[in-house]
Amino acid sequence: MLCGADNSCLAHLGGILHRAGDPMRTLHLAEILAATEEDPMEEGPMEEDPLP
């Protein structure tokens, strides 16, 4: 997992990883902080409103 706080940088780095065939996933810091699931790396839709 590659975590960052800038969407444009994450998109750029994600493209580089994809072209290199690397399965590493990029995530914005807010996605990690807002995750309410036990496994935030699990693929699938996020909850509509993850905050209480």
CSV table of C-alpha atoms in Angstrom, one decimal:
chain,number,residue,atom,x,y,z
A,1,MET,CA,0.0,0.0,0.0
A,2,LEU,CA,1.2,3.5,-0.9
A,3,CYS,CA,-0.4,6.2,1.2
A,4,GLY,CA,-0.4,9.9,0.4
A,5,ALA,CA,-2.3,13.1,0.9
A,6,ASP,CA,-2.2,14.5,-2.6
A,7,ASN,CA,-4.6,13.0,-5.2
A,8,SER,CA,-2.6,14.1,-8.2
A,9,CYS,CA,0.6,12.5,-6.9
A,10,LEU,CA,-1.3,9.3,-6.0
A,11,ALA,CA,-2.7,9.2,-9.5
A,12,HIS,CA,0.7,9.7,-11.0
A,13,LEU,CA,2.4,7.1,-8.8
A,14,GLY,CA,-0.5,4.7,-9.3
A,15,GLY,CA,-0.1,4.9,-13.1
A,16,ILE,CA,3.6,4.2,-12.8
A,17,LEU,CA,2.9,1.2,-10.6
A,18,HIS,CA,0.3,-0.1,-12.9
A,19,ARG,CA,2.5,0.2,-16.0
A,20,ALA,CA,5.3,-1.6,-14.1
A,21,GLY,CA,2.9,-4.4,-13.3
A,22,ASP,CA,3.1,-3.8,-9.6
A,23,PRO,CA,-0.1,-4.7,-7.7
A,24,MET,CA,0.6,-2.1,-5.0
A,25,ARG,CA,-2.5,-0.1,-4.3
A,26,THR,CA,-2.5,3.7,-3.7
A,27,LEU,CA,-4.7,5.2,-1.0
A,28,HIS,CA,-5.4,8.7,0.2
A,29,LEU,CA,-4.8,9.3,3.9
A,30,ALA,CA,-8.5,10.3,4.3
A,31,GLU,CA,-9.5,6.8,2.9
A,32,ILE,CA,-7.5,5.1,5.6
A,33,LEU,CA,-8.8,7.4,8.4
A,34,ALA,CA,-12.4,7.1,7.2
A,35,ALA,CA,-12.2,3.3,6.9
A,36,THR,CA,-14.6,1.5,9.3
A,37,GLU,CA,-14.0,-2.0,8.1
A,38,GLU,CA,-11.6,-4.4,9.8
A,39,ASP,CA,-9.7,-4.7,6.5
A,40,PRO,CA,-9.6,-1.3,4.7
A,41,MET,CA,-7.6,-2.9,1.9
A,42,GLU,CA,-10.5,-5.1,0.9
A,43,GLU,CA,-11.9,-4.3,-2.5
A,44,GLY,CA,-15.5,-3.1,-2.6
A,45,PRO,CA,-17.6,0.0,-2.2
A,46,MET,CA,-17.2,2.2,0.9
A,47,GLU,CA,-20.1,3.0,3.1
A,48,GLU,CA,-22.2,6.0,2.1
A,49,ASP,CA,-21.4,7.9,5.3
A,50,PRO,CA,-18.5,6.3,7.3
A,51,LEU,CA,-18.6,8.9,10.0
A,52,PRO,CA,-21.0,8.7,12.9
